[in-house]
Amino acid sequence: GDSVTQMQGQVTLSEDDFLFINCTYSTTWYPTLFWYVQYPGEGPQLLLKVTTANNKGISRGFEATYDKGTTSFHLQKASVQESDSAVYYCVLGSNYNVLYFGSGTKLTVEP
Amino acid sequence: EAAVTQSPRSKVAVTGGKVTLSCHQTNNHDYMYWYRQDTGHGLRLIHYSYVADSTEKGDIPDGYKASRPSQENFSLILELASLSQTAVYFCASSPDWGANQDTQYFGPGTRLLVL
């Protein structure tokens, strides 16, 4: 069945550091891949979407790409800020708009 | 701006009691979903619905029932609450057409504590 694996449970960086989060996925369909972000006390919200058509998504300084050969997808940002502190989920889209969430990466950015 | 509201925002229930969590959306979306969030597991799908008066099982439906009486409302029902159902529950909706057809819009969550 469809699944997503997100290995980095916590990441701590300093402001202006480079961020890189990696996930792997498994699906029998052409994948639609997402990154959702969750701030404390809120529900997750869409950050980026990547499809087989565009291979890349960019939003708010974040960039997401995927590699079909290794069935992996990545989130990166050149220079993180304290306001980027949140939990980031890699997510795989399936039929009926069903989403499969990874376990999340808690990003803490220190000033 | 998409709007999904949940009630109650937090609840304390007793083991064996009945719990109903409610979700309301004003987005005119056909799809609605219930997830639970536990530390270390991300979000896991419990039930979903793509049309009123019909529900489908997600990945972890055991111990939960769902009801979709209208397009706007989707409830999650715990007939016999158990300790293991302590979690944060999120409702979401998504459209079935258009540029954002596979984007889900989440509510703020309901924190459930079963004692």
mmCIF file of C-alpha atoms in Angstrom:
data_model
loop_
_atom_site.group_PDB
_atom_site.id
_atom_site.type_symbol
_atom_site.label_atom_id
_atom_site.label_comp_id
_atom_site.label_asym_id
_atom_site.label_seq_id
_atom_site.Cartn_x
_atom_site.Cartn_y
_atom_site.Cartn_z
ATOM 1 C CA GLY A 1 0.000 0.000 0.000
ATOM 2 C CA ASP A 2 0.892 3.682 -0.068
ATOM 3 C CA SER A 3 3.270 4.872 2.634
ATOM 4 C CA VAL A 4 5.755 7.573 3.581
ATOM 5 C CA THR A 5 8.853 7.304 5.751
ATOM 6 C CA GLN A 6 10.295 10.374 7.463
ATOM 7 C CA MET A 7 13.371 9.557 9.509
ATOM 8 C CA GLN A 8 14.434 12.905 10.984
ATOM 9 C CA GLY A 9 12.348 13.384 14.103
ATOM 10 C CA GLN A 10 14.007 16.575 15.283
ATOM 11 C CA VAL A 11 16.312 19.120 13.696
ATOM 12 C CA THR A 12 17.888 22.062 15.532
ATOM 13 C CA LEU A 13 19.493 24.850 13.539
ATOM 14 C CA SER A 14 20.690 28.403 14.008
ATOM 15 C CA GLU A 15 19.271 31.337 12.038
ATOM 16 C CA ASP A 16 20.637 31.538 8.468
ATOM 17 C CA ASP A 17 21.542 27.817 8.464
ATOM 18 C CA PHE A 18 20.611 25.563 5.540
ATOM 19 C CA LEU A 19 17.652 23.210 6.030
ATOM 20 C CA PHE A 20 17.322 19.818 4.347
ATOM 21 C CA ILE A 21 14.666 17.233 5.218
ATOM 22 C CA ASN A 22 14.375 13.967 3.340
ATOM 23 C CA CYS A 23 11.556 11.431 2.981
ATOM 24 C CA THR A 24 10.968 8.247 1.023
ATOM 25 C CA TYR A 25 7.644 7.079 -0.377
ATOM 26 C CA SER A 26 6.006 3.958 -1.762
ATOM 27 C CA THR A 27 3.070 3.967 -4.147
ATOM 28 C CA THR A 28 1.787 2.195 -7.231
ATOM 29 C CA TRP A 29 0.382 5.459 -8.631
ATOM 30 C CA TYR A 30 1.967 8.506 -10.156
ATOM 31 C CA PRO A 31 2.750 10.341 -6.936
ATOM 32 C CA THR A 32 1.550 13.715 -5.826
ATOM 33 C CA LEU A 33 3.763 14.761 -2.949
ATOM 34 C CA PHE A 34 3.207 17.489 -0.417
ATOM 35 C CA TRP A 35 4.884 19.226 2.467
ATOM 36 C CA TYR A 36 2.580 20.381 5.229
ATOM 37 C CA VAL A 37 3.657 22.577 8.136
ATOM 38 C CA GLN A 38 2.087 22.652 11.586
ATOM 39 C CA TYR A 39 2.558 25.465 14.087
ATOM 40 C CA PRO A 40 1.806 24.950 17.788
ATOM 41 C CA GLY A 41 -1.911 24.825 18.565
ATOM 42 C CA GLU A 42 -2.937 24.721 14.914
ATOM 43 C CA GLY A 43 -3.839 22.163 12.295
ATOM 44 C CA PRO A 44 -1.421 21.347 9.482
ATOM 45 C CA GLN A 45 -1.424 23.649 6.463
ATOM 46 C CA LEU A 46 -0.114 23.145 2.960
ATOM 47 C CA LEU A 47 3.388 24.446 2.354
ATOM 48 C CA LEU A 48 4.286 22.927 -1.026
ATOM 49 C CA LYS A 49 2.998 20.526 -3.628
ATOM 50 C CA VAL A 50 5.113 18.556 -6.112
ATOM 51 C CA THR A 51 3.750 16.471 -8.965
ATOM 52 C CA THR A 52 5.289 14.316 -11.668
ATOM 53 C CA ALA A 53 4.512 17.159 -14.065
ATOM 54 C CA ASN A 54 6.498 19.873 -12.351
ATOM 55 C CA ASN A 55 9.065 17.922 -10.267
ATOM 56 C CA LYS A 56 9.553 20.955 -8.034
ATOM 57 C CA GLY A 57 7.596 23.323 -5.842
ATOM 58 C CA ILE A 58 8.652 26.643 -4.340
ATOM 59 C CA SER A 59 6.935 28.682 -1.654
ATOM 60 C CA ARG A 60 7.965 31.125 1.068
ATOM 61 C CA GLY A 61 11.648 30.448 0.372
ATOM 62 C CA PHE A 62 11.206 26.671 0.692
ATOM 63 C CA GLU A 63 11.904 24.368 -2.233
ATOM 64 C CA ALA A 64 10.656 20.802 -2.627
ATOM 65 C CA THR A 65 11.893 18.298 -5.182
ATOM 66 C CA TYR A 66 11.429 14.608 -5.753
ATOM 67 C CA ASP A 67 13.487 11.832 -7.282
ATOM 68 C CA LYS A 68 11.459 9.100 -8.951
ATOM 69 C CA GLY A 69 14.503 6.822 -9.254
ATOM 70 C CA THR A 70 15.096 6.677 -5.503
ATOM 71 C CA THR A 71 11.404 7.352 -4.575
ATOM 72 C CA SER A 72 12.530 10.145 -2.298
ATOM 73 C CA PHE A 73 11.518 13.755 -1.871
ATOM 74 C CA HIS A 74 13.148 16.621 -0.105
ATOM 75 C CA LEU A 75 12.431 19.952 1.487
ATOM 76 C CA GLN A 76 15.126 22.577 1.651
ATOM 77 C CA LYS A 77 15.592 26.211 2.533
ATOM 78 C CA ALA A 78 18.769 28.192 2.099
ATOM 79 C CA SER A 79 18.487 30.341 5.215
ATOM 80 C CA VAL A 80 16.075 29.482 8.028
ATOM 81 C CA GLN A 81 14.619 32.001 10.428
ATOM 82 C CA GLU A 82 13.308 31.611 13.943
ATOM 83 C CA SER A 83 9.764 31.965 12.574
ATOM 84 C CA ASP A 84 10.285 28.746 10.581
ATOM 85 C CA SER A 85 10.230 26.722 13.791
ATOM 86 C CA ALA A 86 7.403 24.211 13.375
ATOM 87 C CA VAL A 87 6.702 20.567 12.570
ATOM 88 C CA TYR A 88 7.117 19.650 8.896
ATOM 89 C CA TYR A 89 5.326 16.649 7.412
ATOM 90 C CA CYS A 90 6.069 14.937 4.137
ATOM 91 C CA VAL A 91 2.801 13.674 2.683
ATOM 92 C CA LEU A 92 1.811 11.347 -0.156
ATOM 93 C CA GLY A 93 -1.467 11.885 -2.015
ATOM 94 C CA SER A 94 -3.636 8.959 -3.074
ATOM 95 C CA ASN A 95 -7.144 8.179 -4.332
ATOM 96 C CA TYR A 96 -10.120 10.217 -3.096
ATOM 97 C CA ASN A 97 -7.659 12.921 -2.072
ATOM 98 C CA VAL A 98 -6.552 10.666 0.810
ATOM 99 C CA LEU A 99 -3.238 11.745 2.312
ATOM 100 C CA TYR A 100 -0.556 9.599 3.951
ATOM 101 C CA PHE A 101 1.516 11.557 6.451
ATOM 102 C CA GLY A 102 5.074 10.934 7.520
ATOM 103 C CA SER A 103 5.834 11.034 11.237
ATOM 104 C CA GLY A 104 6.972 14.665 11.141
ATOM 105 C CA THR A 105 10.206 16.600 11.671
ATOM 106 C CA LYS A 106 10.224 19.135 14.464
ATOM 107 C CA LEU A 107 12.384 22.066 13.391
ATOM 108 C CA THR A 108 13.749 24.376 16.055
ATOM 109 C CA VAL A 109 15.609 27.463 14.879
ATOM 110 C CA GLU A 110 17.658 29.218 17.523
ATOM 111 C CA PRO A 111 18.314 32.956 17.285
ATOM 112 C CA GLU B 1 -10.051 31.553 2.902
ATOM 113 C CA ALA B 2 -11.027 27.978 3.725
ATOM 114 C CA ALA B 3 -12.762 27.543 7.063
ATOM 115 C CA VAL B 4 -13.025 24.358 9.086
ATOM 116 C CA THR B 5 -14.189 24.518 12.690
ATOM 117 C CA GLN B 6 -14.227 21.793 15.322
ATOM 118 C CA SER B 7 -16.092 21.405 18.576
ATOM 119 C CA PRO B 8 -15.329 20.936 21.330
ATOM 120 C CA ARG B 9 -11.728 22.145 21.285
ATOM 121 C CA SER B 10 -10.922 19.936 24.232
ATOM 122 C CA LYS B 11 -12.737 17.249 26.145
ATOM 123 C CA VAL B 12 -12.229 14.946 29.099
ATOM 124 C CA ALA B 13 -14.160 11.675 28.842
ATOM 125 C CA VAL B 14 -14.500 8.610 31.030
ATOM 126 C CA THR B 15 -13.583 5.124 29.889
ATOM 127 C CA GLY B 16 -16.614 3.394 28.404
ATOM 128 C CA GLY B 17 -18.487 6.615 27.771
ATOM 129 C CA LYS B 18 -19.712 7.934 24.437
ATOM 130 C CA VAL B 19 -17.881 10.826 22.799
ATOM 131 C CA THR B 20 -18.946 12.820 19.748
ATOM 132 C CA LEU B 21 -16.564 15.184 17.995
ATOM 133 C CA SER B 22 -18.056 17.609 15.506
ATOM 134 C CA CYS B 23 -16.652 19.292 12.421
ATOM 135 C CA HIS B 24 -18.202 22.030 10.287
ATOM 136 C CA GLN B 25 -16.867 23.480 7.048
ATOM 137 C CA THR B 26 -18.014 26.489 5.060
ATOM 138 C CA ASN B 27 -15.838 25.755 2.013
ATOM 139 C CA ASN B 28 -18.467 23.971 -0.048
ATOM 140 C CA HIS B 29 -16.066 21.019 -0.235
ATOM 141 C CA ASP B 30 -17.279 17.513 -1.010
ATOM 142 C CA TYR B 31 -14.499 15.631 0.801
ATOM 143 C CA MET B 32 -14.104 15.556 4.582
ATOM 144 C CA TYR B 33 -11.688 13.592 6.765
ATOM 145 C CA TRP B 34 -10.973 12.681 10.378
ATOM 146 C CA TYR B 35 -7.405 12.089 11.575
ATOM 147 C CA ARG B 36 -5.821 11.414 14.911
ATOM 148 C CA GLN B 37 -2.416 12.702 15.898
ATOM 149 C CA ASP B 38 -0.150 10.921 18.346
ATOM 150 C CA THR B 39 3.410 11.813 19.198
ATOM 151 C CA GLY B 40 5.774 10.017 16.842
ATOM 152 C CA HIS B 41 3.052 8.909 14.425
ATOM 153 C CA GLY B 42 2.127 12.010 12.510
ATOM 154 C CA LEU B 43 -1.528 12.025 11.406
ATOM 155 C CA ARG B 44 -3.416 8.833 10.691
ATOM 156 C CA LEU B 45 -6.688 8.668 8.787
ATOM 157 C CA ILE B 46 -9.695 7.289 10.681
ATOM 158 C CA HIS B 47 -12.670 7.891 8.366
ATOM 159 C CA TYR B 48 -13.443 10.029 5.376
ATOM 160 C CA SER B 49 -16.414 10.952 3.230
ATOM 161 C CA TYR B 50 -16.801 12.202 -0.322
ATOM 162 C CA VAL B 51 -20.552 12.774 -0.272
ATOM 163 C CA ALA B 52 -23.264 13.405 2.308
ATOM 164 C CA ASP B 53 -24.836 10.322 3.922
ATOM 165 C CA SER B 54 -21.823 8.173 3.046
ATOM 166 C CA THR B 55 -18.605 7.421 4.914
ATOM 167 C CA GLU B 56 -15.523 5.320 4.211
ATOM 168 C CA LYS B 57 -13.009 3.633 6.490
ATOM 169 C CA GLY B 58 -9.483 4.972 6.630
ATOM 170 C CA ASP B 59 -6.398 3.264 7.984
ATOM 171 C CA ILE B 60 -7.402 3.021 11.659
ATOM 172 C CA PRO B 61 -11.246 2.860 11.862
ATOM 173 C CA ASP B 62 -11.554 0.362 14.742
ATOM 174 C CA GLY B 63 -13.362 1.862 17.718
ATOM 175 C CA TYR B 64 -14.680 4.827 15.709
ATOM 176 C CA LYS B 65 -17.815 5.576 13.732
ATOM 177 C CA ALA B 66 -18.420 8.540 11.444
ATOM 178 C CA SER B 67 -21.512 10.385 10.305
ATOM 179 C CA ARG B 68 -21.939 12.846 7.408
ATOM 180 C CA PRO B 69 -25.503 14.170 7.622
ATOM 181 C CA SER B 70 -24.827 17.095 5.266
ATOM 182 C CA GLN B 71 -22.070 18.459 3.060
ATOM 183 C CA GLU B 72 -21.037 20.881 5.797
ATOM 184 C CA ASN B 73 -20.973 18.554 8.814
ATOM 185 C CA PHE B 74 -18.928 15.490 9.658
ATOM 186 C CA SER B 75 -18.910 13.833 13.102
ATOM 187 C CA LEU B 76 -16.626 11.294 14.711
ATOM 188 C CA ILE B 77 -18.221 9.025 17.306
ATOM 189 C CA LEU B 78 -16.511 6.963 19.980
ATOM 190 C CA GLU B 79 -19.245 4.637 21.274
ATOM 191 C CA LEU B 80 -17.094 3.205 24.082
ATOM 192 C CA ALA B 81 -14.150 5.481 24.736
ATOM 193 C CA SER B 82 -10.906 3.812 25.786
ATOM 194 C CA LEU B 83 -7.630 5.073 27.235
ATOM 195 C CA SER B 84 -5.869 4.371 23.941
ATOM 196 C CA GLN B 85 -8.091 6.917 22.200
ATOM 197 C CA THR B 86 -6.495 9.805 24.050
ATOM 198 C CA ALA B 87 -5.093 11.938 21.230
ATOM 199 C CA VAL B 88 -5.571 15.120 19.239
ATOM 200 C CA TYR B 89 -8.204 14.782 16.504
ATOM 201 C CA PHE B 90 -8.175 16.828 13.325
ATOM 202 C CA CYS B 91 -10.897 17.315 10.773
ATOM 203 C CA ALA B 92 -10.136 18.422 7.222
ATOM 204 C CA SER B 93 -11.952 19.159 3.994
ATOM 205 C CA SER B 94 -10.897 19.295 0.350
ATOM 206 C CA PRO B 95 -12.547 20.129 -2.971
ATOM 207 C CA ASP B 96 -12.958 17.468 -5.643
ATOM 208 C CA TRP B 97 -12.227 19.752 -8.575
ATOM 209 C CA GLY B 98 -10.161 22.756 -9.539
ATOM 210 C CA ALA B 99 -6.580 23.815 -9.014
ATOM 211 C CA ASN B 100 -6.583 22.909 -5.310
ATOM 212 C CA GLN B 101 -8.537 19.679 -5.634
ATOM 213 C CA ASP B 102 -6.063 17.632 -3.617
ATOM 214 C CA THR B 103 -5.262 20.218 -0.943
ATOM 215 C CA GLN B 104 -6.737 19.512 2.462
ATOM 216 C CA TYR B 105 -7.749 22.329 4.798
ATOM 217 C CA PHE B 106 -7.526 21.440 8.456
ATOM 218 C CA GLY B 107 -9.433 22.549 11.502
ATOM 219 C CA PRO B 108 -7.685 23.585 14.737
ATOM 220 C CA GLY B 109 -8.024 20.170 16.369
ATOM 221 C CA THR B 110 -9.784 18.662 19.387
ATOM 222 C CA ARG B 111 -7.702 17.473 22.312
ATOM 223 C CA LEU B 112 -9.366 14.386 23.839
ATOM 224 C CA LEU B 113 -8.299 12.939 27.172
ATOM 225 C CA VAL B 114 -9.896 9.645 28.212
ATOM 226 C CA LEU B 115 -9.567 8.790 31.905
#
